[in-house]
PDB file of C-alpha atoms and ligand atoms in Angstrom:
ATOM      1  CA  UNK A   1     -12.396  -3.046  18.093  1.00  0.00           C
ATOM      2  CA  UNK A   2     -14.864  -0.737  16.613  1.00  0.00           C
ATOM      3  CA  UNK A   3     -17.252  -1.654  13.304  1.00  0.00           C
ATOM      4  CA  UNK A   4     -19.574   0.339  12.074  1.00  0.00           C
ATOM      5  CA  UNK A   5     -23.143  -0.236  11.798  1.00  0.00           C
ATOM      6  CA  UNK A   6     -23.532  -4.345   9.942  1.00  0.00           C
ATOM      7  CA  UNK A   7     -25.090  -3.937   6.605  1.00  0.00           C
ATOM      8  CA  UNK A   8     -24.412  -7.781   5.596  1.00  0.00           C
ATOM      9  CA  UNK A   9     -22.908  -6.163   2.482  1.00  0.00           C
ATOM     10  CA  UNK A  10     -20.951  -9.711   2.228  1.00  0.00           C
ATOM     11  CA  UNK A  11     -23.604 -12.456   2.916  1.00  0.00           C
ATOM     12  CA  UNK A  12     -23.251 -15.118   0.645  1.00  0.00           C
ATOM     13  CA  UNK A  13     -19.446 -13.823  -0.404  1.00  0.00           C
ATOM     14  CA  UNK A  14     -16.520 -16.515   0.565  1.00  0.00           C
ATOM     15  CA  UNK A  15     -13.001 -14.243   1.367  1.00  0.00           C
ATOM     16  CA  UNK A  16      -9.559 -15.258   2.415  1.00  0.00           C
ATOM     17  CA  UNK A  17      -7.519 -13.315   4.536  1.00  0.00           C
ATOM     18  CA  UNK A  18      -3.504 -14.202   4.551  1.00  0.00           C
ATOM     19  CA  UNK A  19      -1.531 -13.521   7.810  1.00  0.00           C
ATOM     20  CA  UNK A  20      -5.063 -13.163  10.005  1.00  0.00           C
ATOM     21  CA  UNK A  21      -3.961 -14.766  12.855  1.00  0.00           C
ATOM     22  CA  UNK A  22      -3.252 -11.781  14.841  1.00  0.00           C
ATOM     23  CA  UNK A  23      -3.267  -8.082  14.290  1.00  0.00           C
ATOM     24  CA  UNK A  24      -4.577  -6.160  11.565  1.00  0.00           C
ATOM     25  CA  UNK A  25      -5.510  -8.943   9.467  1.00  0.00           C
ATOM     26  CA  UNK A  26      -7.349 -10.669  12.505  1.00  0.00           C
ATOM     27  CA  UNK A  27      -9.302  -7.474  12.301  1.00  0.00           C
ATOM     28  CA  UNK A  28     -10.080  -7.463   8.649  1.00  0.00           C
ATOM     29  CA  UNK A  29     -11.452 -11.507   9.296  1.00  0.00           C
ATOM     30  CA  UNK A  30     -13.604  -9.985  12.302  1.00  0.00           C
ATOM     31  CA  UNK A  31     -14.754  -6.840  10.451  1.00  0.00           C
ATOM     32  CA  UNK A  32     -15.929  -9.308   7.052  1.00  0.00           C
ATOM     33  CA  UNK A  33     -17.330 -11.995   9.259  1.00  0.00           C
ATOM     34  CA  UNK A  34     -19.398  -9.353  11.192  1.00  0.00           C
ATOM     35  CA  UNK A  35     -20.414  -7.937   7.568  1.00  0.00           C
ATOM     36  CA  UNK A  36     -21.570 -11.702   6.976  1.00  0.00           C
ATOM     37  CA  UNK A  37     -18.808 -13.251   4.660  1.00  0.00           C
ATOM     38  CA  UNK A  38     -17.164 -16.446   5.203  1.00  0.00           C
ATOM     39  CA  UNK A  39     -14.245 -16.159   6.554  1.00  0.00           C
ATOM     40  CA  UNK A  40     -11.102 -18.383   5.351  1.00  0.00           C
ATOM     41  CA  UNK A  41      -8.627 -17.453   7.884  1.00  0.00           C
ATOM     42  CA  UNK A  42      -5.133 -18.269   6.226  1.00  0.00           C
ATOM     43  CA  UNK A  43      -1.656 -18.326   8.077  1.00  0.00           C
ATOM     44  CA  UNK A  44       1.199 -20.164   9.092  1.00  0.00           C
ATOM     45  CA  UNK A  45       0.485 -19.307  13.059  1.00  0.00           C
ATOM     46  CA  UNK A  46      -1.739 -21.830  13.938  1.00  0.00           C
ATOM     47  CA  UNK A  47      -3.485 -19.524  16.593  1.00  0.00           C
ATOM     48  CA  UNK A  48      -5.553 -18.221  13.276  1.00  0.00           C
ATOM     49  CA  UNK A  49      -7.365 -21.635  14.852  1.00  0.00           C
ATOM     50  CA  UNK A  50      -9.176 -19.644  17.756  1.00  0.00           C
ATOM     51  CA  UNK A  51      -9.583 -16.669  15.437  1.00  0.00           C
ATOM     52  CA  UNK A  52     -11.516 -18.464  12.989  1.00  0.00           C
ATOM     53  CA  UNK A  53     -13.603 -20.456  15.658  1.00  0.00           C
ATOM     54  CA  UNK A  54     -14.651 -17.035  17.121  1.00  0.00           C
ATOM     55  CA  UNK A  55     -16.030 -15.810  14.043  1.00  0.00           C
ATOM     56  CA  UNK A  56     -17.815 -19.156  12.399  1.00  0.00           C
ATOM     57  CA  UNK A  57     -14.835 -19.017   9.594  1.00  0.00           C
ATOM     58  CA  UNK A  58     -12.241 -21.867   8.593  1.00  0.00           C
ATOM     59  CA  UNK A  59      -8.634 -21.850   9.607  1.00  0.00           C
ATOM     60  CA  UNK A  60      -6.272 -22.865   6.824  1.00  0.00           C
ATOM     61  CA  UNK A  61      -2.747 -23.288   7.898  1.00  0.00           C
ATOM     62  CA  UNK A  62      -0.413 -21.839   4.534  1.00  0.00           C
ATOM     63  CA  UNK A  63       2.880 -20.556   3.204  1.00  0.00           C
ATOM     64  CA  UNK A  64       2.049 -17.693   1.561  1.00  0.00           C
ATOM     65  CA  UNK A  65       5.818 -18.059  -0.221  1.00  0.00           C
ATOM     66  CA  UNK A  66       4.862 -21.737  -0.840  1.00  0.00           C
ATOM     67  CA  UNK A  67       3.322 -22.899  -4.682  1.00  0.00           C
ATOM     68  CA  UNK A  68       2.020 -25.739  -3.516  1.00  0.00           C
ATOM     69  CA  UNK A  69       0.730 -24.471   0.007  1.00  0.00           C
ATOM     70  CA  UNK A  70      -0.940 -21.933  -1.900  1.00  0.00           C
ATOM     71  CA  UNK A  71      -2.496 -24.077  -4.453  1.00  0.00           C
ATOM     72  CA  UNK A  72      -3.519 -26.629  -1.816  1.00  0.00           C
ATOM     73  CA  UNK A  73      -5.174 -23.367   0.941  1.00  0.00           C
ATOM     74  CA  UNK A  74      -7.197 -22.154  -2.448  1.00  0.00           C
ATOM     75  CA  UNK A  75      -8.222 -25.926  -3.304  1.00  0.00           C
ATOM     76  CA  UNK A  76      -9.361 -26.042   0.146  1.00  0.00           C
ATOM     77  CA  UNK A  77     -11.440 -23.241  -0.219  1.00  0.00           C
ATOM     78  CA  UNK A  78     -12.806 -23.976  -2.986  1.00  0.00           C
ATOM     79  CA  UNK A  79     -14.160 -27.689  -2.078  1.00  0.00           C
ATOM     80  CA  UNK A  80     -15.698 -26.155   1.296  1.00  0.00           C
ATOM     81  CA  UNK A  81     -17.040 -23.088  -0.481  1.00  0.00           C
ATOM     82  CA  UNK A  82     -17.813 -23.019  -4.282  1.00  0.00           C
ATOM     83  CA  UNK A  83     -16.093 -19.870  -4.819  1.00  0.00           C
ATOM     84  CA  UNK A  84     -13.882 -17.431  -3.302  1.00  0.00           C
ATOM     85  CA  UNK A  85     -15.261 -13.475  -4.055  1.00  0.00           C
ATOM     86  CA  UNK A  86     -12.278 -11.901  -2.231  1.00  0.00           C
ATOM     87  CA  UNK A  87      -8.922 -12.127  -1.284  1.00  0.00           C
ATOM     88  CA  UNK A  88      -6.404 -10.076   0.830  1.00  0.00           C
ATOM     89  CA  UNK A  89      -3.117 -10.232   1.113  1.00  0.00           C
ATOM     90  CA  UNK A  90      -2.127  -8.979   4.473  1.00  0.00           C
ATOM     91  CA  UNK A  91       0.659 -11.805   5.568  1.00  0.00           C
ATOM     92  CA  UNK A  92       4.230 -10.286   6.048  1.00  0.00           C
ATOM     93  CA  UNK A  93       7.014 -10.854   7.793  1.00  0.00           C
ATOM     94  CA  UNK A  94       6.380  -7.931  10.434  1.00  0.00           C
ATOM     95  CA  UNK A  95       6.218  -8.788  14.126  1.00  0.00           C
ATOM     96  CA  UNK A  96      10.312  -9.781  15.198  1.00  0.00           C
ATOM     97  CA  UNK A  97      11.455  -8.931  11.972  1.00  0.00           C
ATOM     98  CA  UNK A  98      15.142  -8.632  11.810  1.00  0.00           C
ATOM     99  CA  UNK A  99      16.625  -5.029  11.972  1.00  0.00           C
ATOM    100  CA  UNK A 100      19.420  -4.470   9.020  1.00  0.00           C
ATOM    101  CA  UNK A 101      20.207  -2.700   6.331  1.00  0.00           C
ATOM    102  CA  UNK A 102      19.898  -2.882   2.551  1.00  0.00           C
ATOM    103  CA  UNK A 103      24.017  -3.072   2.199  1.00  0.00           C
ATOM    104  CA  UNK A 104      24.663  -5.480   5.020  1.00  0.00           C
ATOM    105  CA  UNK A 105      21.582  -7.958   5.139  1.00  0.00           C
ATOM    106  CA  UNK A 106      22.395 -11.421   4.618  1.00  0.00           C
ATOM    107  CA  UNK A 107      21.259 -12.466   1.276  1.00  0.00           C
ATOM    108  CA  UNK A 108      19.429 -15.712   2.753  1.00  0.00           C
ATOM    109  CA  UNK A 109      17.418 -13.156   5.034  1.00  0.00           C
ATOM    110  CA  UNK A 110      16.392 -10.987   2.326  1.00  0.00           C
ATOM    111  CA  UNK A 111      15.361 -13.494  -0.288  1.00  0.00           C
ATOM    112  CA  UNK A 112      13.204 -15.107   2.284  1.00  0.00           C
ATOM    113  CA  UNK A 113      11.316 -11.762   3.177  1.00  0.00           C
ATOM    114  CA  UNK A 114      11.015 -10.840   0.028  1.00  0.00           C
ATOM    115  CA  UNK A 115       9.810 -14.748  -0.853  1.00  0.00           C
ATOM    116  CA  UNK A 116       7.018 -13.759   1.576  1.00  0.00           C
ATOM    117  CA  UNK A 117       6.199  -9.758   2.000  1.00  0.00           C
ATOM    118  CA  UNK A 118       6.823  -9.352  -2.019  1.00  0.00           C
ATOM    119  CA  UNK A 119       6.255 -12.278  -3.634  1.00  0.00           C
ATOM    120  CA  UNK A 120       3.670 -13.827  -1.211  1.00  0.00           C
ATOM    121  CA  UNK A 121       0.762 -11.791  -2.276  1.00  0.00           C
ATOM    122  CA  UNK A 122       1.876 -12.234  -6.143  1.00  0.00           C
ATOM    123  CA  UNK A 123       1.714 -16.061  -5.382  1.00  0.00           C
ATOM    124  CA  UNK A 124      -1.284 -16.513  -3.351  1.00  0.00           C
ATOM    125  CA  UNK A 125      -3.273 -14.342  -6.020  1.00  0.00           C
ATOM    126  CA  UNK A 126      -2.059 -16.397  -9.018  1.00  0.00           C
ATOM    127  CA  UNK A 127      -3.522 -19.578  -6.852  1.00  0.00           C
ATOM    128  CA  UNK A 128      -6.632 -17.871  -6.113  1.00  0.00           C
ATOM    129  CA  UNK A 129      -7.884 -15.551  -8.853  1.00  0.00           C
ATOM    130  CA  UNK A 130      -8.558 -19.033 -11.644  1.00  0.00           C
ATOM    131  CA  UNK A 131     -11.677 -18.840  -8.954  1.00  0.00           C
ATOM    132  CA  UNK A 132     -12.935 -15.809  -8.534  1.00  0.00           C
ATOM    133  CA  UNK A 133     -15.868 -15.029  -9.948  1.00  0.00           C
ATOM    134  CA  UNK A 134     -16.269 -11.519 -11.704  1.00  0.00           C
ATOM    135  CA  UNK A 135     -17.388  -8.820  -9.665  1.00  0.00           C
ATOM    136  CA  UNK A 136     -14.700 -10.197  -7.172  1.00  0.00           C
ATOM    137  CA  UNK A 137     -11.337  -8.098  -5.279  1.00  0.00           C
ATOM    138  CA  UNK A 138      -8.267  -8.385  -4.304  1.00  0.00           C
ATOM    139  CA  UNK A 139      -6.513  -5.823  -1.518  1.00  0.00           C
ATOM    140  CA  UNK A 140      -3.278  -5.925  -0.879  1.00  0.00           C
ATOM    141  CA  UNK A 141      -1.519  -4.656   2.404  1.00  0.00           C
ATOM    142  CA  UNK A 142       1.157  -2.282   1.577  1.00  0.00           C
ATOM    143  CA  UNK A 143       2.214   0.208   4.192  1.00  0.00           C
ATOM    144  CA  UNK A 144       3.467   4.012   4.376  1.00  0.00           C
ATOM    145  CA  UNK A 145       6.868   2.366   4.558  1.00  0.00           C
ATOM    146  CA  UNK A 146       6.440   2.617   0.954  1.00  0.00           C
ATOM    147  CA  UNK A 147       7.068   6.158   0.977  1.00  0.00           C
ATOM    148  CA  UNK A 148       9.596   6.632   3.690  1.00  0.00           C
ATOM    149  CA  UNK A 149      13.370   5.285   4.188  1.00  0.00           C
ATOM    150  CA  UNK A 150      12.598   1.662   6.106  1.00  0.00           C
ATOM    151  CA  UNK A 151      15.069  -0.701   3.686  1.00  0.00           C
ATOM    152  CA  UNK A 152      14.193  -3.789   2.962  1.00  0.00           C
ATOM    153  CA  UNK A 153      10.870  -3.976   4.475  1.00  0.00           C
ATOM    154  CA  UNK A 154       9.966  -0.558   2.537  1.00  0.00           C
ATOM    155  CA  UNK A 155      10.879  -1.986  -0.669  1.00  0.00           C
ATOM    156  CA  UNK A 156       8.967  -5.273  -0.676  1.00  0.00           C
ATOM    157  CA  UNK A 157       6.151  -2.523   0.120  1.00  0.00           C
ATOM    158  CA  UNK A 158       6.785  -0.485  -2.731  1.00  0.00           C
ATOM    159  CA  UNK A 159       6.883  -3.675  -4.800  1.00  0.00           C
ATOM    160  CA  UNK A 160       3.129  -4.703  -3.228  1.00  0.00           C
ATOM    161  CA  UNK A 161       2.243  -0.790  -4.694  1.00  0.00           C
ATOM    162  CA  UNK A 162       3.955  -1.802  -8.532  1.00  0.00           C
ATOM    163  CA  UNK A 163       1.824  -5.523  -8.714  1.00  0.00           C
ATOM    164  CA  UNK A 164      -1.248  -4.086  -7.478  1.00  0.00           C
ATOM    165  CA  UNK A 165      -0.999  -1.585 -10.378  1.00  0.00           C
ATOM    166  CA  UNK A 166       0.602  -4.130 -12.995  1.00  0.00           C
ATOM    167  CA  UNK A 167      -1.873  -7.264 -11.310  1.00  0.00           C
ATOM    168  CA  UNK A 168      -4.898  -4.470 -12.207  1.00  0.00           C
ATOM    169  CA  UNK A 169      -4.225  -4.342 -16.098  1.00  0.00           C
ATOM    170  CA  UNK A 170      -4.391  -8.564 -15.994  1.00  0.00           C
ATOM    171  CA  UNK A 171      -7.209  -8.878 -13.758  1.00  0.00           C
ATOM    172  CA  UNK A 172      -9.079  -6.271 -14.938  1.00  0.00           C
ATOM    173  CA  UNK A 173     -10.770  -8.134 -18.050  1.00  0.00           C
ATOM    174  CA  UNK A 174     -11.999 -10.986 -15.667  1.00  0.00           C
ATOM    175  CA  UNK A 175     -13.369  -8.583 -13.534  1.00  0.00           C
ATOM    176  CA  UNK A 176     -11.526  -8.560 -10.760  1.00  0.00           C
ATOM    177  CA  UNK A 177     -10.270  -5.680  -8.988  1.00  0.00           C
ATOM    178  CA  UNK A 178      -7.108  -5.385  -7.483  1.00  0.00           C
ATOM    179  CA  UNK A 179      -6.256  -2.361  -4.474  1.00  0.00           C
ATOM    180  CA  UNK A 180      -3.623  -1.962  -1.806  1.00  0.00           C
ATOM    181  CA  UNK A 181      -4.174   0.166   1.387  1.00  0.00           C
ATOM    182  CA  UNK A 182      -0.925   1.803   2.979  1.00  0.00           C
ATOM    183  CA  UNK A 183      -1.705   1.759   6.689  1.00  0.00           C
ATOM    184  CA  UNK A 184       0.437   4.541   9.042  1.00  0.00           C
ATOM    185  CA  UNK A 185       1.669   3.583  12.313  1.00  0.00           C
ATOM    186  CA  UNK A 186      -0.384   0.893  13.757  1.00  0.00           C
ATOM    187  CA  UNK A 187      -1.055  -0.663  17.290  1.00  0.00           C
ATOM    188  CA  UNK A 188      -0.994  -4.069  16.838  1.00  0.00           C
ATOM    189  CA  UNK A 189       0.960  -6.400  19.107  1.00  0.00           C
ATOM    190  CA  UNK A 190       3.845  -6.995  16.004  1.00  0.00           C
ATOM    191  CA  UNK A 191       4.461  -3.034  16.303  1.00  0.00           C
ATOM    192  CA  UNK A 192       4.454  -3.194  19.919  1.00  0.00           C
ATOM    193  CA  UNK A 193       7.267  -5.685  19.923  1.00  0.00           C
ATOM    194  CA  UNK A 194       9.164  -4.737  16.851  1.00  0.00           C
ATOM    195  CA  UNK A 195       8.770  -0.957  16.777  1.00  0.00           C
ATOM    196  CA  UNK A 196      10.761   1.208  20.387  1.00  0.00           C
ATOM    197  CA  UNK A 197       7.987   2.572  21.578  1.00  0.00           C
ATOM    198  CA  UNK A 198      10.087   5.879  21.588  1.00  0.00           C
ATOM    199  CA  UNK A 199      10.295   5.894  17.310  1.00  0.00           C
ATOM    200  CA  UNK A 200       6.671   5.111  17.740  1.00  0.00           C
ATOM    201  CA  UNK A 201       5.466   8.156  19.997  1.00  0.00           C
ATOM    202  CA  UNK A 202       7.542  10.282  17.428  1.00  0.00           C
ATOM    203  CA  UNK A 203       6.223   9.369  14.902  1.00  0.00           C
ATOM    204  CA  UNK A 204       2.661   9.398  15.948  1.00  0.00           C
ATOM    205  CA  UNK A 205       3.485  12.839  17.557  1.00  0.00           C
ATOM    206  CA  UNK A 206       3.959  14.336  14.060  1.00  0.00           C
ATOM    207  CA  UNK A 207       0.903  12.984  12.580  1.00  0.00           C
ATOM    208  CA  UNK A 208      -1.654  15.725  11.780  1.00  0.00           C
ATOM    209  CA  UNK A 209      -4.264  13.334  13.398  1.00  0.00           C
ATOM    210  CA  UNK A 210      -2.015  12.566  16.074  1.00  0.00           C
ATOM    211  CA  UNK A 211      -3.034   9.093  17.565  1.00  0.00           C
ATOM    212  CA  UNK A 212      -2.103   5.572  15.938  1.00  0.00           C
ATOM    213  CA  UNK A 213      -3.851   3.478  13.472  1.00  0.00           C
ATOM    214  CA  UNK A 214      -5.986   0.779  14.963  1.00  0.00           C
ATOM    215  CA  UNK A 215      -6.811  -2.174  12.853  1.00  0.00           C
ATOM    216  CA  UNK A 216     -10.721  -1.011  12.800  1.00  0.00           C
ATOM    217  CA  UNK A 217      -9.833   2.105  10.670  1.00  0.00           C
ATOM    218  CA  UNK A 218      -8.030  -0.127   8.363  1.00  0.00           C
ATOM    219  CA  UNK A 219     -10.965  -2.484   7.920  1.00  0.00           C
ATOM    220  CA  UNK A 220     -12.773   0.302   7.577  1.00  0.00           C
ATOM    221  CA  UNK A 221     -11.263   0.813   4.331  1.00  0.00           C
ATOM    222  CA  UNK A 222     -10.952  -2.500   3.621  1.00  0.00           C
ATOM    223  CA  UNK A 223     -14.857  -2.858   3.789  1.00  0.00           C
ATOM    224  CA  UNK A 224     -15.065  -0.233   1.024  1.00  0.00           C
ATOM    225  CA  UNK A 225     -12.776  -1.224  -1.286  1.00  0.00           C
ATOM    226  CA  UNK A 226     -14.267  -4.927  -1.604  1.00  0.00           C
ATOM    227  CA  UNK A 227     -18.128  -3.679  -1.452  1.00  0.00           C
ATOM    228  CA  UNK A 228     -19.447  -2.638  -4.850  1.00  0.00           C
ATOM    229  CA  UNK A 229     -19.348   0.826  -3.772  1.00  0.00           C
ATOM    230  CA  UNK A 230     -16.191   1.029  -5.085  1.00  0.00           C
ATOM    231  CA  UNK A 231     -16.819  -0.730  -8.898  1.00  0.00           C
ATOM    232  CA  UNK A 232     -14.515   1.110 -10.741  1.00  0.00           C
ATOM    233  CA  UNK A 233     -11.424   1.360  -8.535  1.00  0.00           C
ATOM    234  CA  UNK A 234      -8.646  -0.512  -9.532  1.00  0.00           C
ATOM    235  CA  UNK A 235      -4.927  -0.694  -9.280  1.00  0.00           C
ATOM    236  CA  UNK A 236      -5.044   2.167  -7.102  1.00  0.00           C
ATOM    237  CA  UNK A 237      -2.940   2.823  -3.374  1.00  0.00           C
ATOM    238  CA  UNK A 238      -4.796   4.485  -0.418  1.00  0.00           C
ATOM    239  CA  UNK A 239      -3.191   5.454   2.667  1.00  0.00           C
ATOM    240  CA  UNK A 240      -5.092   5.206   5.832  1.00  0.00           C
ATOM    241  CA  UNK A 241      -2.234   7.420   8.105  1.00  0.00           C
ATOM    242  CA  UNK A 242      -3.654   9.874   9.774  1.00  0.00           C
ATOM    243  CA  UNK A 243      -1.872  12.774   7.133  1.00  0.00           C
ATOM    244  CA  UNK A 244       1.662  10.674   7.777  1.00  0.00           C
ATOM    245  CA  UNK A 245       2.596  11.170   3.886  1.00  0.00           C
ATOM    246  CA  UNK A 246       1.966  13.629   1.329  1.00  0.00           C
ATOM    247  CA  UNK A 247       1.976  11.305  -2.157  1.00  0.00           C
ATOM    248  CA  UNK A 248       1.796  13.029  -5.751  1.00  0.00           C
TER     249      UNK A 248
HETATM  250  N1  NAD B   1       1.166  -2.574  12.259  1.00  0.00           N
HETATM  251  C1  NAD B   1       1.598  -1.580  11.510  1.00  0.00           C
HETATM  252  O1  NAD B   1       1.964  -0.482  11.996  1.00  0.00           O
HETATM  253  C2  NAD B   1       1.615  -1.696  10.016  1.00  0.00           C
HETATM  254  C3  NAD B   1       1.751  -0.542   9.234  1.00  0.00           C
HETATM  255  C4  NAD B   1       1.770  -0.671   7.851  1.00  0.00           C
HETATM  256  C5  NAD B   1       1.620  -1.918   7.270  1.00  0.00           C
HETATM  257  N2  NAD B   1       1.489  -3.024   8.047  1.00  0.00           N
HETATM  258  C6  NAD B   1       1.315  -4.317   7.364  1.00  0.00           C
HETATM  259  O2  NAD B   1       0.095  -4.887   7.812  1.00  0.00           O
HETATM  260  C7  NAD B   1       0.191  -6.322   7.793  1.00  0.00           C
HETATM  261  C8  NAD B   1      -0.152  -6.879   9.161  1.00  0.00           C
HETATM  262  O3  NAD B   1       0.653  -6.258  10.146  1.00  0.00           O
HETATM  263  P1  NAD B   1       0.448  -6.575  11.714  1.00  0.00           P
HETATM  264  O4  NAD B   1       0.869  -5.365  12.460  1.00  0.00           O
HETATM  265  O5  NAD B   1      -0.888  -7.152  11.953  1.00  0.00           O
HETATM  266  O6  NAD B   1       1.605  -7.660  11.910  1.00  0.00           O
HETATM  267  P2  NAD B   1       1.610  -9.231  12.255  1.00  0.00           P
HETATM  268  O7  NAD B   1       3.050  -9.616  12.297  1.00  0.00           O
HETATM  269  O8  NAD B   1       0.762  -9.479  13.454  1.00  0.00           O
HETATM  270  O9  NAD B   1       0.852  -9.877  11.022  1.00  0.00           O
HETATM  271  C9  NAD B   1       1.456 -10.628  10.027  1.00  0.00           C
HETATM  272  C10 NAD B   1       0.787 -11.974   9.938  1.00  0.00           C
HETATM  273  O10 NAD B   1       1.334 -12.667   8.810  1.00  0.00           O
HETATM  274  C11 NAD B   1       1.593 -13.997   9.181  1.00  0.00           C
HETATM  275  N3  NAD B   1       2.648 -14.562   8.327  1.00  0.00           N
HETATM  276  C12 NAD B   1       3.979 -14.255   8.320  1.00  0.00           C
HETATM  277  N4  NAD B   1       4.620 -14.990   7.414  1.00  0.00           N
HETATM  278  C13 NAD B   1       3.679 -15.782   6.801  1.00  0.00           C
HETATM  279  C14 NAD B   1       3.725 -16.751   5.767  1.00  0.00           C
HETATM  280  N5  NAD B   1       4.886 -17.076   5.157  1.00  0.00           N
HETATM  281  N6  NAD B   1       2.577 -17.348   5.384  1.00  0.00           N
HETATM  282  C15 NAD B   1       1.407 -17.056   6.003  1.00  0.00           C
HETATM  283  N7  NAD B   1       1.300 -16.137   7.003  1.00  0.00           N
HETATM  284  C16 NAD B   1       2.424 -15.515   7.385  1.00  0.00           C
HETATM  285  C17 NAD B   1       2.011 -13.925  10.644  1.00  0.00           C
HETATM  286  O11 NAD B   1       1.884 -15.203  11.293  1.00  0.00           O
HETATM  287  C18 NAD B   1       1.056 -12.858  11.177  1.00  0.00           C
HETATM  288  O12 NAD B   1      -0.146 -13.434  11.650  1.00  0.00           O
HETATM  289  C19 NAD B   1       1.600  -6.618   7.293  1.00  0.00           C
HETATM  290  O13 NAD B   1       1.560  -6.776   5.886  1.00  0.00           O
HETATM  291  C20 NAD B   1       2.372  -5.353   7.648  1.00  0.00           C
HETATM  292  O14 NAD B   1       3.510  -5.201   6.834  1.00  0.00           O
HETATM  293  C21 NAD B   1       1.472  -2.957   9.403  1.00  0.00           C
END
């Protein structure tokens, strides 16, 4: 993938990235490491292993629906690295997730995604943010789904949208920011298997910038809201969708 020009914005800065073994979140490690961060590469699929090799990071293997996994990947951090400046909460229960509806979804299957696409990101920062330092950020990964009928999988999202702004009022006096970014259609490898590539090209043909998202023009945004350039944004939800959604 594409990065833009270095700028080692992040030397010296120590950030986790949940659910970075693969996809878009495997871009946002690559796109910080290349920036000069630390990289703490956090997900249940151990192949975040080879990720975090690549890129000089650490690969900590977590549950991001888990207390104690959390507790344990943040202690972790902490003893290698002093301090953790940012965190993102990208894991989700994407790639092969099951196909139902709202009405007919067995209750086990719901309260598990939810355990992880909703409440992962709420647990993992309540782990994390004791050692943040101020000046640090939080991004959450929310999605256009947000906006759009996609059931269960839309509604964890809009909950992501609802904690980032309720998380911002808490965090805020620390001084840590909190942000989600709503990514469009995106070609990673989960949409690829998850997504017919029919609904895909439909969609994507609608789009006034009619291509899909690639993981770079997500970290692009990413990059942004964690550097200081962006001080006094908080609590806030930016698409990155090529014009998918119009959002009041
Ligand atoms: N690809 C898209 O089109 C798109 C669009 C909008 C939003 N998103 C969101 O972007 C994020 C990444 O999507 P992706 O396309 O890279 O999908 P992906 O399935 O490759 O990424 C999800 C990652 O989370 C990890 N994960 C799942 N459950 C976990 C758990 N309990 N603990 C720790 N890690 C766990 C997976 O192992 C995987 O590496 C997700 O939050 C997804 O909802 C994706």
């Amino acid at each position: 993938m594409t990065i833009p020009e270095k700028t080692g914005r992040f030397q010296d800065k120590t950030a986790i990235v949940t659910g970075a073994a693969g996809g878009i979140g495997e871009g946002y490690a690559r796109a910080l490491a290349a920036e000069g961060a630390t990289v703490i590469v956090a997900d249940l699929n151990e192949a975040g292993q080879a990720v975090a090799d690549d890129i000089g990071g650490t690969f900590i293997k977590v549950d991001v629906a888990d207390e104690d996994s959390a507790k344990a990947m943040a202690a972790a951090a902490v003893e290698k690295h002093g301090k953790i400046n940012y965190l993102v909460n990208n894991a989700a229960i994407y790639g092969g997730m099951k196909l139902d509806f709202l009405t007919t979804v067995p209750w086990d299957y719901y309260k598990k995604f939810m355990s992880v696409n909703l409440d992962g990101a709420l647990n993992v920062t309540r782990a994390v943010y004791k050692h943040m330092p101020r000046g640090s950020a939080i991004v959450n990964q929310s999605s256009t789904a947000a906006y759009m009928y996609s059931g269960f999988y839309g509604l964890a999202k809009v909950g992501i949208n609802g904690l980032t702004q309720q998380l911002s009022v808490e965090l805020g006096g620390q001084g840590i920011r909190i942000n989600a970014i709503a990514p469009g259609p995106t070609d990673t490898e989960a949409t690829r298997t998850s997504t017919p590539e029919a609904i895909v090209k439909d969609m994507v043909s609608k789009l006034p910038i009619a291509r899909m998202g690639t993981p770079a023009d997500m970290a692009n945004m990413l990059l942004f809201l964690l550097s200081d350039d962006a001080s006094w944004i908080t609590g806030q939800i930016f698409n990155v969708d090529g014009g998918q959604v119009f959002r009041p």
